[in-house]
């Protein structure tokens, strides 16, 4: 980043102050030594700069404030994940980016779960060891199956179909009903599909398909499913995924 921009940012943030007013009572000024004014354009940029500096010696995956550390442990080998976690904590402290050990989860995948290493410690807190975890909207399971994710996804989409039924009962035109499905329901069924679609069982694929079939039934009544898809100009979920 050019020095001129850095100097302007420092000038903007240097000796930044805030105070609180409740009724007619005003607090004293407090100098802000860290952070960024909420809603500023510089907020996301400076946060990305801080997160970018966090880099452990293992595979590190970062998305905004979510950081995931991954390690491949060979048979009869020792896990070094505790060292990697300590390293990230040490790197985050100078930037005043506190890591919440209570929100951190650990998952063991494969044969290592049969002879698990000691529980991780993060900021003085024992990290919970889980068998399933929601990572960036995707439910990942330690057995690498997608049952939990499909169940959660279908449940979420089915709850949105309730509003589609309400719109239909209110006499909304077919065009609006289709728009609701495409904009509100279908994205739930397709979210991150490159990750999980190839690993679905036939039963899971059918379960997801039934959501679209139910939608077509709500919009077009007893019309043939495949014919209704053609009329609606909507592709099947399987083809889209």
Short mmCIF file of C-alpha atoms in Angstrom, two decimals:
data_model
loop_
_atom_site.label_atom_id
_atom_site.label_comp_id
_atom_site.label_asym_id
_atom_site.label_seq_id
_atom_site.Cartn_x
_atom_site.Cartn_y
_atom_site.Cartn_z
CA UNK A 1 0.00 0.00 0.00
CA UNK A 2 1.40 3.47 -0.87
CA UNK A 3 2.85 5.43 2.05
CA UNK A 4 0.54 8.38 1.33
CA UNK A 5 -2.54 6.23 1.93
CA UNK A 6 -1.09 4.76 5.11
CA UNK A 7 -0.32 8.25 6.41
CA UNK A 8 -3.87 9.41 5.70
CA UNK A 9 -5.30 6.38 7.48
CA UNK A 10 -3.08 7.00 10.49
CA UNK A 11 -4.07 10.67 10.53
CA UNK A 12 -7.74 9.71 10.43
CA UNK A 13 -7.44 7.25 13.31
CA UNK A 14 -4.82 8.95 15.47
CA UNK A 15 -6.18 10.25 18.77
CA UNK A 16 -9.72 9.24 17.83
CA UNK A 17 -12.15 9.96 20.70
CA UNK A 18 -15.66 9.02 21.67
CA UNK A 19 -18.15 9.78 24.44
CA UNK A 20 -21.63 8.64 25.44
CA UNK A 21 -24.72 10.72 26.07
CA UNK A 22 -27.65 9.42 28.14
CA UNK A 23 -30.45 11.92 28.44
CA UNK A 24 -28.78 15.21 29.30
CA UNK A 25 -25.72 13.58 30.87
CA UNK A 26 -22.54 13.47 28.79
CA UNK A 27 -19.57 11.27 29.65
CA UNK A 28 -15.97 12.39 29.47
CA UNK A 29 -14.02 11.89 26.26
CA UNK A 30 -12.31 8.51 25.89
CA UNK A 31 -9.35 8.06 23.56
CA UNK A 32 -9.76 5.01 21.30
CA UNK A 33 -6.50 3.12 20.98
CA UNK A 34 -7.80 0.34 18.74
CA UNK A 35 -10.63 -0.49 16.37
CA UNK A 36 -12.32 1.38 13.56
CA UNK A 37 -15.42 3.61 13.51
CA UNK A 38 -18.39 1.38 12.77
CA UNK A 39 -19.71 1.66 9.23
CA UNK A 40 -16.58 3.27 7.82
CA UNK A 41 -15.28 2.28 4.39
CA UNK A 42 -11.85 1.61 5.86
CA UNK A 43 -13.21 -0.98 8.32
CA UNK A 44 -13.36 -4.03 6.00
CA UNK A 45 -10.06 -3.13 4.34
CA UNK A 46 -8.08 -2.77 7.56
CA UNK A 47 -9.65 -5.94 8.97
CA UNK A 48 -8.55 -7.92 5.92
CA UNK A 49 -5.04 -6.51 6.35
CA UNK A 50 -4.94 -7.68 9.97
CA UNK A 51 -6.35 -11.13 9.19
CA UNK A 52 -3.90 -11.59 6.32
CA UNK A 53 -1.00 -11.50 8.75
CA UNK A 54 -2.31 -14.55 10.62
CA UNK A 55 -0.50 -17.51 9.09
CA UNK A 56 0.30 -20.73 10.92
CA UNK A 57 2.73 -23.36 9.63
CA UNK A 58 -0.17 -25.62 8.69
CA UNK A 59 -2.93 -25.25 6.09
CA UNK A 60 -4.80 -22.06 7.00
CA UNK A 61 -8.17 -21.12 5.52
CA UNK A 62 -9.51 -17.62 6.24
CA UNK A 63 -12.77 -15.88 5.42
CA UNK A 64 -13.32 -12.52 7.13
CA UNK A 65 -13.22 -13.36 10.87
CA UNK A 66 -13.37 -17.16 10.42
CA UNK A 67 -10.01 -18.93 10.48
CA UNK A 68 -9.67 -22.69 10.07
CA UNK A 69 -6.46 -24.64 10.67
CA UNK A 70 -6.08 -28.05 9.02
CA UNK A 71 -3.46 -30.71 9.61
CA UNK A 72 -2.85 -34.08 7.98
CA UNK A 73 -1.48 -36.51 10.54
CA UNK A 74 0.16 -39.68 9.23
CA UNK A 75 -0.36 -43.01 10.97
CA UNK A 76 1.61 -43.33 14.21
CA UNK A 77 2.61 -39.65 13.85
CA UNK A 78 2.10 -36.91 16.44
CA UNK A 79 -0.27 -34.01 15.94
CA UNK A 80 1.25 -30.53 16.10
CA UNK A 81 -2.06 -28.67 16.12
CA UNK A 82 -1.48 -27.33 19.63
CA UNK A 83 1.71 -25.66 18.40
CA UNK A 84 -0.14 -24.16 15.43
CA UNK A 85 -2.91 -22.81 17.66
CA UNK A 86 -0.41 -21.23 20.04
CA UNK A 87 1.31 -19.66 17.06
CA UNK A 88 -1.89 -18.04 15.79
CA UNK A 89 -2.69 -16.70 19.26
CA UNK A 90 0.78 -15.15 19.50
CA UNK A 91 0.37 -13.55 16.08
CA UNK A 92 -3.06 -12.14 16.91
CA UNK A 93 -2.11 -10.49 20.20
CA UNK A 94 -0.03 -7.59 18.74
CA UNK A 95 -2.98 -6.73 16.48
CA UNK A 96 -5.36 -6.93 19.48
CA UNK A 97 -7.43 -9.55 17.70
CA UNK A 98 -8.64 -11.67 20.59
CA UNK A 99 -9.39 -15.31 19.74
CA UNK A 100 -12.40 -16.78 21.55
CA UNK A 101 -11.47 -20.25 22.77
CA UNK A 102 -15.07 -21.04 23.74
CA UNK A 103 -16.25 -20.52 20.16
CA UNK A 104 -13.42 -22.57 18.69
CA UNK A 105 -14.13 -26.20 17.79
CA UNK A 106 -11.91 -29.17 16.97
CA UNK A 107 -12.86 -32.04 14.67
CA UNK A 108 -10.98 -35.29 14.11
CA UNK A 109 -11.48 -36.98 10.75
CA UNK A 110 -10.35 -40.49 9.86
CA UNK A 111 -8.26 -43.00 11.77
CA UNK A 112 -6.85 -40.39 14.17
CA UNK A 113 -10.20 -40.44 15.98
CA UNK A 114 -9.47 -44.02 17.12
CA UNK A 115 -6.37 -42.88 19.03
CA UNK A 116 -7.10 -39.18 19.60
CA UNK A 117 -4.47 -36.67 20.76
CA UNK A 118 -4.98 -34.59 23.91
CA UNK A 119 -7.63 -31.88 23.78
CA UNK A 120 -6.45 -28.54 22.46
CA UNK A 121 -6.04 -25.56 24.76
CA UNK A 122 -6.70 -22.08 23.42
CA UNK A 123 -6.33 -18.94 25.53
CA UNK A 124 -6.59 -21.04 28.69
CA UNK A 125 -9.80 -22.74 27.54
CA UNK A 126 -10.21 -26.40 26.54
CA UNK A 127 -11.44 -26.51 22.93
CA UNK A 128 -14.62 -28.53 22.40
CA UNK A 129 -14.13 -31.64 20.25
CA UNK A 130 -17.16 -32.11 17.99
CA UNK A 131 -18.35 -34.59 15.37
CA UNK A 132 -20.22 -32.01 13.29
CA UNK A 133 -19.70 -28.30 12.84
CA UNK A 134 -21.27 -25.53 10.75
CA UNK A 135 -18.45 -23.91 8.80
CA UNK A 136 -19.43 -20.92 6.65
CA UNK A 137 -22.97 -22.25 6.31
CA UNK A 138 -21.98 -25.85 5.53
CA UNK A 139 -22.52 -28.60 8.12
CA UNK A 140 -19.33 -30.67 8.02
CA UNK A 141 -19.33 -34.08 9.75
CA UNK A 142 -16.35 -36.08 10.94
CA UNK A 143 -17.53 -39.10 8.92
CA UNK A 144 -17.52 -36.91 5.77
CA UNK A 145 -21.17 -37.68 5.10
CA UNK A 146 -23.75 -34.99 4.36
CA UNK A 147 -26.73 -36.19 6.39
CA UNK A 148 -26.64 -33.29 8.86
CA UNK A 149 -26.15 -30.71 6.12
CA UNK A 150 -28.97 -32.04 3.95
CA UNK A 151 -31.34 -32.24 6.93
CA UNK A 152 -30.59 -28.64 7.94
CA UNK A 153 -30.79 -27.39 4.36
CA UNK A 154 -34.10 -29.10 3.62
CA UNK A 155 -35.60 -27.93 6.92
CA UNK A 156 -34.61 -24.32 6.15
CA UNK A 157 -36.02 -24.49 2.62
CA UNK A 158 -39.23 -26.17 3.77
CA UNK A 159 -39.86 -23.40 6.29
CA UNK A 160 -39.60 -20.84 3.47
CA UNK A 161 -42.17 -22.75 1.45
CA UNK A 162 -44.70 -21.74 4.11
CA UNK A 163 -44.44 -18.14 2.90
CA UNK A 164 -44.77 -19.29 -0.70
CA UNK A 165 -48.05 -20.98 0.24
CA UNK A 166 -49.21 -17.77 1.91
CA UNK A 167 -48.44 -15.81 -1.24
CA UNK A 168 -50.30 -18.34 -3.35
CA UNK A 169 -53.37 -18.16 -1.09
CA UNK A 170 -53.24 -14.38 -1.29
CA UNK A 171 -53.55 -14.61 -5.08
CA UNK A 172 -50.03 -13.63 -6.08
CA UNK A 173 -49.40 -14.20 -9.81
CA UNK A 174 -47.32 -17.15 -11.00
CA UNK A 175 -44.52 -14.80 -12.03
CA UNK A 176 -44.14 -13.54 -8.46
CA UNK A 177 -44.35 -17.04 -7.00
CA UNK A 178 -41.58 -18.22 -9.30
CA UNK A 179 -39.49 -15.18 -8.39
CA UNK A 180 -39.92 -15.98 -4.69
CA UNK A 181 -38.76 -19.56 -5.24
CA UNK A 182 -35.75 -18.54 -7.36
CA UNK A 183 -34.69 -15.72 -5.03
CA UNK A 184 -35.58 -17.09 -1.58
CA UNK A 185 -35.93 -20.90 -1.63
CA UNK A 186 -33.62 -22.24 -4.32
CA UNK A 187 -30.42 -20.52 -3.08
CA UNK A 188 -30.77 -22.47 0.18
CA UNK A 189 -30.81 -25.75 -1.78
CA UNK A 190 -27.79 -24.81 -3.89
CA UNK A 191 -25.54 -23.07 -1.39
CA UNK A 192 -21.97 -24.42 -1.66
CA UNK A 193 -23.20 -27.33 -3.81
CA UNK A 194 -19.74 -27.89 -5.41
CA UNK A 195 -18.63 -29.03 -1.94
CA UNK A 196 -21.34 -31.58 -1.14
CA UNK A 197 -23.36 -32.46 -4.26
CA UNK A 198 -21.05 -35.20 -5.55
CA UNK A 199 -21.15 -36.92 -2.14
CA UNK A 200 -24.93 -37.23 -1.83
CA UNK A 201 -26.72 -40.55 -1.67
CA UNK A 202 -29.68 -41.23 -3.98
CA UNK A 203 -32.01 -40.79 -1.03
CA UNK A 204 -30.53 -37.40 -0.14
CA UNK A 205 -30.76 -36.23 -3.77
CA UNK A 206 -34.40 -37.28 -3.84
CA UNK A 207 -35.09 -35.42 -0.59
CA UNK A 208 -33.72 -32.20 -2.06
CA UNK A 209 -35.58 -32.77 -5.32
CA UNK A 210 -38.85 -33.12 -3.41
CA UNK A 211 -38.54 -29.50 -2.26
CA UNK A 212 -38.58 -28.32 -5.86
CA UNK A 213 -41.42 -30.71 -6.71
CA UNK A 214 -43.42 -29.32 -3.80
CA UNK A 215 -42.75 -25.80 -5.06
CA UNK A 216 -43.97 -26.63 -8.56
CA UNK A 217 -47.06 -28.24 -7.07
CA UNK A 218 -47.81 -25.08 -5.06
CA UNK A 219 -47.43 -22.85 -8.12
CA UNK A 220 -48.94 -25.00 -10.88
CA UNK A 221 -51.25 -27.31 -8.97
CA UNK A 222 -51.55 -30.87 -10.31
CA UNK A 223 -49.58 -30.22 -13.50
CA UNK A 224 -46.96 -32.77 -14.58
CA UNK A 225 -43.67 -31.95 -12.83
CA UNK A 226 -41.37 -32.10 -15.87
CA UNK A 227 -43.85 -30.23 -18.05
CA UNK A 228 -44.25 -27.53 -15.40
CA UNK A 229 -40.45 -27.09 -15.23
CA UNK A 230 -40.40 -26.45 -18.98
CA UNK A 231 -43.29 -24.00 -18.77
CA UNK A 232 -41.63 -22.19 -15.85
CA UNK A 233 -38.26 -22.13 -17.62
CA UNK A 234 -36.67 -23.62 -14.49
CA UNK A 235 -33.96 -26.27 -14.66
CA UNK A 236 -33.88 -29.21 -12.27
CA UNK A 237 -31.73 -28.85 -9.15
CA UNK A 238 -29.62 -31.85 -10.17
CA UNK A 239 -28.68 -30.27 -13.50
CA UNK A 240 -27.94 -26.91 -11.88
CA UNK A 241 -25.73 -28.44 -9.19
#
